mmCIF file of C-alpha atoms and ligand atoms in Angstrom:
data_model
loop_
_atom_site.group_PDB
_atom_site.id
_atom_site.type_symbol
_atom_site.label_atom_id
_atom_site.label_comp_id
_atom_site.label_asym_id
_atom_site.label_seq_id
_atom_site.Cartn_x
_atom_site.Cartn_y
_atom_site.Cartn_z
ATOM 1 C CA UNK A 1 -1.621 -16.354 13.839
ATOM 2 C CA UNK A 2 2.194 -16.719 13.300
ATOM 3 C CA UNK A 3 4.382 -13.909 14.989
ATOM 4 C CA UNK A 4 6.868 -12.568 12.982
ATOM 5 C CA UNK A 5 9.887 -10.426 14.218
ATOM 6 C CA UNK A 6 8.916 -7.813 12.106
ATOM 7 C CA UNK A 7 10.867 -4.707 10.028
ATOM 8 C CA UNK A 8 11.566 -2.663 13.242
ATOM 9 C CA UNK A 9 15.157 -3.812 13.584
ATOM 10 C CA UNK A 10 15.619 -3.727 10.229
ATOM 11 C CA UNK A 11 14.851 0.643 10.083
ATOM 12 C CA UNK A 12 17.820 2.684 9.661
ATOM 13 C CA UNK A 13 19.131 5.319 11.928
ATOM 14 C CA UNK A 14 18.830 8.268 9.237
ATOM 15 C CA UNK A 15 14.931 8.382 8.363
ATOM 16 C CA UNK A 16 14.858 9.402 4.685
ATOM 17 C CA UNK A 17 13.864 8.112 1.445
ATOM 18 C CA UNK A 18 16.857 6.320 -0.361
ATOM 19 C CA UNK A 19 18.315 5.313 3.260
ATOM 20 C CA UNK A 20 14.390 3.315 4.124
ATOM 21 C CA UNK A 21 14.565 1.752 0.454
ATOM 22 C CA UNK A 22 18.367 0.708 0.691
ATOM 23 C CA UNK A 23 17.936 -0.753 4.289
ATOM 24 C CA UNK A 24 14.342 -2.422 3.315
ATOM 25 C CA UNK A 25 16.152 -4.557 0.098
ATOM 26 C CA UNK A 26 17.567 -6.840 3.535
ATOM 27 C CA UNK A 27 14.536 -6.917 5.398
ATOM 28 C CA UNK A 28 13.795 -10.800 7.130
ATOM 29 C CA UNK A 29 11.349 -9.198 9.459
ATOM 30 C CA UNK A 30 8.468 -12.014 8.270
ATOM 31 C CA UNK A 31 9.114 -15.039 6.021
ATOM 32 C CA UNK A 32 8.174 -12.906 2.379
ATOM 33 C CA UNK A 33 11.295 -12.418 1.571
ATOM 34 C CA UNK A 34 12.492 -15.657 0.782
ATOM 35 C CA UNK A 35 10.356 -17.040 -1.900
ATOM 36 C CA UNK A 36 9.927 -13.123 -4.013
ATOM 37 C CA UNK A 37 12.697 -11.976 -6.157
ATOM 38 C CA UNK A 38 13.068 -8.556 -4.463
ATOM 39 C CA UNK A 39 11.948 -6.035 -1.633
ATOM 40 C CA UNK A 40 9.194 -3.321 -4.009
ATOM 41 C CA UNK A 41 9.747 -0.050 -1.032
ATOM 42 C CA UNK A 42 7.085 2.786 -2.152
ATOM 43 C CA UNK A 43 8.277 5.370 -4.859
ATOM 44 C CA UNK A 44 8.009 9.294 -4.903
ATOM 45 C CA UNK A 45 8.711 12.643 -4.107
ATOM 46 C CA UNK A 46 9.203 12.806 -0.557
ATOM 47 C CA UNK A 47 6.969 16.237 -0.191
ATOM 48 C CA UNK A 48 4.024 14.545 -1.614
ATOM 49 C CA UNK A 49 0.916 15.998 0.171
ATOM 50 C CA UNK A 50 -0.772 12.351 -1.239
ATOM 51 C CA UNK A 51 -0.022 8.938 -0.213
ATOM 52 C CA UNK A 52 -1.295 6.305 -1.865
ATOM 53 C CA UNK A 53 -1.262 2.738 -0.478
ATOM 54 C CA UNK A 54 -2.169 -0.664 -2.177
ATOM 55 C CA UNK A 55 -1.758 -4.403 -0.571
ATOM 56 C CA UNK A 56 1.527 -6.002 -2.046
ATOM 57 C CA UNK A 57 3.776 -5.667 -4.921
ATOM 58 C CA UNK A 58 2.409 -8.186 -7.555
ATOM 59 C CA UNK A 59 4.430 -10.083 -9.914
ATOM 60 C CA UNK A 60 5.542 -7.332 -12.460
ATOM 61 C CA UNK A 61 6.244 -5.469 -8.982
ATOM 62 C CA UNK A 62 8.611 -7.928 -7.639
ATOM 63 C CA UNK A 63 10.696 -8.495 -10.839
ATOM 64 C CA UNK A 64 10.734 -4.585 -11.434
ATOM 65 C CA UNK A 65 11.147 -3.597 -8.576
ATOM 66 C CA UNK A 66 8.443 -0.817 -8.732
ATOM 67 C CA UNK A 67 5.157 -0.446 -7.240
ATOM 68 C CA UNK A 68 2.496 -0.886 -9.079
ATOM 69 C CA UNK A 69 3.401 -0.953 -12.478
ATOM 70 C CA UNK A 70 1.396 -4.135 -13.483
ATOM 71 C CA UNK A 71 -2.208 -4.411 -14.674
ATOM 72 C CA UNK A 72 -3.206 -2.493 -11.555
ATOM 73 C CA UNK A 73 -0.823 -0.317 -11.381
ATOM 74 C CA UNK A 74 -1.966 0.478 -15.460
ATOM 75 C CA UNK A 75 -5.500 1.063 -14.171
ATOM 76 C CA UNK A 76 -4.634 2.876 -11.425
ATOM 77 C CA UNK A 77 -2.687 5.213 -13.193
ATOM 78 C CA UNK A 78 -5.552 5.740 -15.765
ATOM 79 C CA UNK A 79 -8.355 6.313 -12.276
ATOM 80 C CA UNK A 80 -5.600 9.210 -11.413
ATOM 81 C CA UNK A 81 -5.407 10.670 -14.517
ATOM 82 C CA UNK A 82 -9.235 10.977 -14.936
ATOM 83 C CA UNK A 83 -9.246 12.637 -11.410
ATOM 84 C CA UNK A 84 -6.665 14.685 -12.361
ATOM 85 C CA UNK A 85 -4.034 14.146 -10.053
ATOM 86 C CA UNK A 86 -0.718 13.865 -11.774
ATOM 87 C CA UNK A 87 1.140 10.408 -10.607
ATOM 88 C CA UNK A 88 4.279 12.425 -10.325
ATOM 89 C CA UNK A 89 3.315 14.242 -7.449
ATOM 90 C CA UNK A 90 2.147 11.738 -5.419
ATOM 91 C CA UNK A 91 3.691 8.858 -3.046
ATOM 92 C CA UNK A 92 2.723 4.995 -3.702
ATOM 93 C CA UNK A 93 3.273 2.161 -1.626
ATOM 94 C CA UNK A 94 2.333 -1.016 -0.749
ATOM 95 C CA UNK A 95 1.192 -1.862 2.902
ATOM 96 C CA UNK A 96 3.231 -5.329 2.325
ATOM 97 C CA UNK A 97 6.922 -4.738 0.640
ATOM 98 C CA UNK A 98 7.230 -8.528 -0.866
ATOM 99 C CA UNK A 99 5.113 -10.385 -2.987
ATOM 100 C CA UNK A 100 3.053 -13.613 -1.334
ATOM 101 C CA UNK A 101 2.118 -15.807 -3.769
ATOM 102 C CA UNK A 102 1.087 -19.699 -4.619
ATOM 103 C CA UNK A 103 2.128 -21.926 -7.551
ATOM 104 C CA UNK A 104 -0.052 -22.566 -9.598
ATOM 105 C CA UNK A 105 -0.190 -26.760 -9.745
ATOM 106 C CA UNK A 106 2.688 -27.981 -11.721
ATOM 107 C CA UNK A 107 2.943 -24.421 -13.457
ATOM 108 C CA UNK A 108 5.547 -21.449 -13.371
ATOM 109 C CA UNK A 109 2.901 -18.771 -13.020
ATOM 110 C CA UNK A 110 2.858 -17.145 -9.914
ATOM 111 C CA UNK A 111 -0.449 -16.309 -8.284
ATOM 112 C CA UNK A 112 -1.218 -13.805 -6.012
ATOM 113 C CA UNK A 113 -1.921 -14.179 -2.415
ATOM 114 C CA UNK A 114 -3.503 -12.103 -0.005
ATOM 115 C CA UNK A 115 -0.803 -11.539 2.546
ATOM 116 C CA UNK A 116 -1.735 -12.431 6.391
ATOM 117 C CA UNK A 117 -2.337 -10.377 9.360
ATOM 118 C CA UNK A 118 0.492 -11.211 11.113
ATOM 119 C CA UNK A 119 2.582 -10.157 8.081
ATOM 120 C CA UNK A 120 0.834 -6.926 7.581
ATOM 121 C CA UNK A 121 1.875 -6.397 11.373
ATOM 122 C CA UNK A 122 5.136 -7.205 10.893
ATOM 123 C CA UNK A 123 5.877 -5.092 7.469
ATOM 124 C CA UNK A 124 4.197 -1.964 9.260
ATOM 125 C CA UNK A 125 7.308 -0.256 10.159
ATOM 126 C CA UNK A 126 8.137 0.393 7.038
ATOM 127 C CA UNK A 127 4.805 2.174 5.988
ATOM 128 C CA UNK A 128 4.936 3.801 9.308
ATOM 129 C CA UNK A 129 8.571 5.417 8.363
ATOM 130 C CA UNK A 130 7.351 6.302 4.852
ATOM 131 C CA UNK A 131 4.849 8.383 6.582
ATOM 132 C CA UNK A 132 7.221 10.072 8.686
ATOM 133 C CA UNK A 133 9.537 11.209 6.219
ATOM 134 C CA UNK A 134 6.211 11.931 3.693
ATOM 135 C CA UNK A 135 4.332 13.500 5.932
ATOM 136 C CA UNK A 136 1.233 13.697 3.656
ATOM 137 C CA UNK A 137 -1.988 15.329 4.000
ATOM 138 C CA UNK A 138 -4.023 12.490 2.632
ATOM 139 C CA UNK A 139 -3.642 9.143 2.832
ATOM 140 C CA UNK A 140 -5.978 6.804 0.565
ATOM 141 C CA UNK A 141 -6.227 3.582 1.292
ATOM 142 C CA UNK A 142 -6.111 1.110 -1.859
ATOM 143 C CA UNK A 143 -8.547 -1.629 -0.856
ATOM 144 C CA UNK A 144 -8.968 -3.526 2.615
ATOM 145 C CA UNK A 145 -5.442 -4.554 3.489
ATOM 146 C CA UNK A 146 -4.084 -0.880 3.153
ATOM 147 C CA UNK A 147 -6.811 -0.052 5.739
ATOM 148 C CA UNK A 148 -6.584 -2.735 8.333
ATOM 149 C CA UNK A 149 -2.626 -1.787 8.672
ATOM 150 C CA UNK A 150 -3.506 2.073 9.011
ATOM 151 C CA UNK A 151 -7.423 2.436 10.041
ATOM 152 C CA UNK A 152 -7.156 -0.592 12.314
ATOM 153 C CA UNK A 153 -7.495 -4.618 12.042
ATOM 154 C CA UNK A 154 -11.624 -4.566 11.391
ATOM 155 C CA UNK A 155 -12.027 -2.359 9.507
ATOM 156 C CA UNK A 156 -14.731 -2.902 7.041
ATOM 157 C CA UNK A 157 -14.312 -1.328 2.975
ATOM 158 C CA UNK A 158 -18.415 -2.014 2.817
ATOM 159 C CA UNK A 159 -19.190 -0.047 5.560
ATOM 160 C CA UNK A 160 -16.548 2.993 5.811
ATOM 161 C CA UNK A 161 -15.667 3.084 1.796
ATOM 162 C CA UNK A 162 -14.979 6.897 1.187
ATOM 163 C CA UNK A 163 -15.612 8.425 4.446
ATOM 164 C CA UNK A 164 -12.557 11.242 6.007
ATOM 165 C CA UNK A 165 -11.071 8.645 9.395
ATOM 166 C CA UNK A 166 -7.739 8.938 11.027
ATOM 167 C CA UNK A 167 -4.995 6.942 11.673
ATOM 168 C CA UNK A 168 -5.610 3.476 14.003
ATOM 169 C CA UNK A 169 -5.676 4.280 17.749
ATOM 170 C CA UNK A 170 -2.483 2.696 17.915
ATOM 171 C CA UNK A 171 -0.515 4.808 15.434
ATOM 172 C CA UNK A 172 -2.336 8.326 16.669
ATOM 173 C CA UNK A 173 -1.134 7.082 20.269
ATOM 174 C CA UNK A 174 2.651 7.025 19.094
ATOM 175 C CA UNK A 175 4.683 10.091 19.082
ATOM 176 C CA UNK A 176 4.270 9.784 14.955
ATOM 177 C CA UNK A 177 1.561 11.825 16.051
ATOM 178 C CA UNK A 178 3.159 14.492 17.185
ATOM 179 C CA UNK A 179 4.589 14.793 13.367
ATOM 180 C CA UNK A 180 1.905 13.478 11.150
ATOM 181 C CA UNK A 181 -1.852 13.462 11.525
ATOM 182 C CA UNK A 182 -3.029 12.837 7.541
ATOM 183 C CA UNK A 183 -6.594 12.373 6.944
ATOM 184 C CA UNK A 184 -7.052 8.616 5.884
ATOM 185 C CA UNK A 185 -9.876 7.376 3.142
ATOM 186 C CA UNK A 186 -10.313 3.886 1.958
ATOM 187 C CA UNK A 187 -11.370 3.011 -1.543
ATOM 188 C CA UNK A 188 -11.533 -0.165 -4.222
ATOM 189 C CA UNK A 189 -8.182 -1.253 -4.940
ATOM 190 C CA UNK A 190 -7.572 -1.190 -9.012
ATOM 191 C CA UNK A 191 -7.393 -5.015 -8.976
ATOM 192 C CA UNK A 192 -10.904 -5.470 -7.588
ATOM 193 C CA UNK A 193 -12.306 -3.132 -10.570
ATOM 194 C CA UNK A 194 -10.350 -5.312 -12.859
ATOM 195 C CA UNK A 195 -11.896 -8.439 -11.672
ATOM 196 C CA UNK A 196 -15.322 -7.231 -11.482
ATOM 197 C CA UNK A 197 -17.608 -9.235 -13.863
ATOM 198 C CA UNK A 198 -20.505 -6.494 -14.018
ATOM 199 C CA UNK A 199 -20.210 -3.199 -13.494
ATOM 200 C CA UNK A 200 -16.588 -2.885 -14.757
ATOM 201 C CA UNK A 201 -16.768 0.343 -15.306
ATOM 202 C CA UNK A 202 -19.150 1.364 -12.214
ATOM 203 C CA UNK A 203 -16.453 -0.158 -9.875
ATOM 204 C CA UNK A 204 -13.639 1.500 -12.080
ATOM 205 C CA UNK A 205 -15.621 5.713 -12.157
ATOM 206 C CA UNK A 206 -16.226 4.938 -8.287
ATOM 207 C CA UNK A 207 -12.413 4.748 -7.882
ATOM 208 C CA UNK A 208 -11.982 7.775 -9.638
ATOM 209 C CA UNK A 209 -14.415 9.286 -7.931
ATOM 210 C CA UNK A 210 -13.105 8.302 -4.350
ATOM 211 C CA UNK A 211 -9.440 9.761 -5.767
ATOM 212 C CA UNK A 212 -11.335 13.122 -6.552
ATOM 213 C CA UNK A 213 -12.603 13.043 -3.181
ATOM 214 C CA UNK A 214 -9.364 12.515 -1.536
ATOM 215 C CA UNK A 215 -7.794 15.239 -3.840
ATOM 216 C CA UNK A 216 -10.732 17.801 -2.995
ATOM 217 C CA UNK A 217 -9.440 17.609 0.726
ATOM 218 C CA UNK A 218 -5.621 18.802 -0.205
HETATM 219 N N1 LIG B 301 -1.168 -4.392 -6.291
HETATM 220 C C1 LIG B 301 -0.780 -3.706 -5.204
HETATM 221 O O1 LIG B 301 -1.462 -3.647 -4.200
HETATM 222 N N2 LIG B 301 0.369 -3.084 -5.255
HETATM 223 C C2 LIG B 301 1.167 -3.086 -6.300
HETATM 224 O O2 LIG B 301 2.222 -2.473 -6.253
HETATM 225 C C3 LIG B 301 0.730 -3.810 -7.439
HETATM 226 C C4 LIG B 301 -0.430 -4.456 -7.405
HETATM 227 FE FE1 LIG B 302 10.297 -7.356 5.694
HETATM 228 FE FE2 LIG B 302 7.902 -6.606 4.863
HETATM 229 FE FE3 LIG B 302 9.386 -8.149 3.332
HETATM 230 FE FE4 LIG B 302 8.287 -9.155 5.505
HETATM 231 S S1 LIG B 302 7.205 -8.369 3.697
HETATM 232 S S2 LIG B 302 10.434 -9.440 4.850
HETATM 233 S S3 LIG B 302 8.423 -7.407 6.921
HETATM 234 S S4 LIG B 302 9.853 -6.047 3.914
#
């Protein structure tokens, strides 16, 4: 696995909202940034009692600016309002703040690409801050990649899909700790109910249902 240097020397000294997002826009801490337009730092109110966290901005993402405003983003905003959790009041991010993609052959379309381990790792610090200065109650985890970078590295959607964990070992051994314990669940991200071939709407009423969950525990 490539090392990267990572965001850590990229953090601010003043840990709030605007400072994190202005400081993240000249991030180099893995080699993302050069081929996506822009740096997509998480969006809202920095009291939310909710976190929500997906991979990676996407392409609308990186030319907005905004997380997830795309396709998924459209879903997911349609899974909160059916559990009934206004958008408003809750945080989003992305565990990954620039968008990995792949040419497609000869084409301009940009596809998506699952971002590595090793650049998970290195975006962390970021996420990590965001929590700090959140300092939600719940944190749901939008699919697999979300999880690995706060559950921990194996962590498996099939098996633990729903269930009330913790923050990784590693995090709940920092002195974040001391400031922020949130309960952590893992769902679906919207993107893997959009690509489901059967079931679409199974896969799509189990998200909602996992967001009802995590909004139950507030
Ligand atoms: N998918 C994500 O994981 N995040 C976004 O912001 C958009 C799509
Ligand atoms: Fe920095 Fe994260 Fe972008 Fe990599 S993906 S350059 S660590 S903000």
């Amino acid at each position: 696995m490539v090392t990267y240097p990572g965001a850590q020397e990229y953090l601010p000294d003043t840990l709030d909202l605007l400072s994190l997002a202005t400081a993240s826009r000249g991030c180099r801490g893995c080699d993302l940034f050069k081929a996506a337009a822009r740096t997509v730092f998480g969006a809202g109110p920095d009291d939310a009692r909710m976190m929500l966290v997906g991979e990676q901005p996407g392409n609308e993402e990186d030319l907005s600016g905004e997380p997830f405003v795309g396709p998924a983003g459209r879903l997911l905003d349609k899974a909160l309002e059916d559990a009934g959790i206004d958008r408003e009041t809750v945080y989003v991010t992305n565990a990954v703040k620039h968008f990995r993609f792949d040419r497609a052959a000869g084409g301009k379309r940009r596809i998506h690409k699952k971002p590595s381990g090793g650049q998970i790792t290195a975006c962390r610090p970021w996420l990590v801050a965001e929590l700090d200065v959140v300092r939600p109650d719940i944190v749901v985890c939008l699919g697999a990649t979300a999880a690995q970078a706060l559950i921990g590295k194996n962590f498996k959607l099939t098996e633990h899909r729903g269930e009330v964990m913790q923050l990784d070992d590693e995090l709940r051994g920092s002195d974040l700790l001391g400031r922020v314990d949130p309960a952590v669940l893992a769902t679906i991200h919207p993107s893997a109910a959009l690509r489901a071939r059967v079931d679409r709407e199974e896969a799509f009423e189990s998200l909602v249902r996992d967001l009802q969950r995590a909004a139950g525990l507030l």
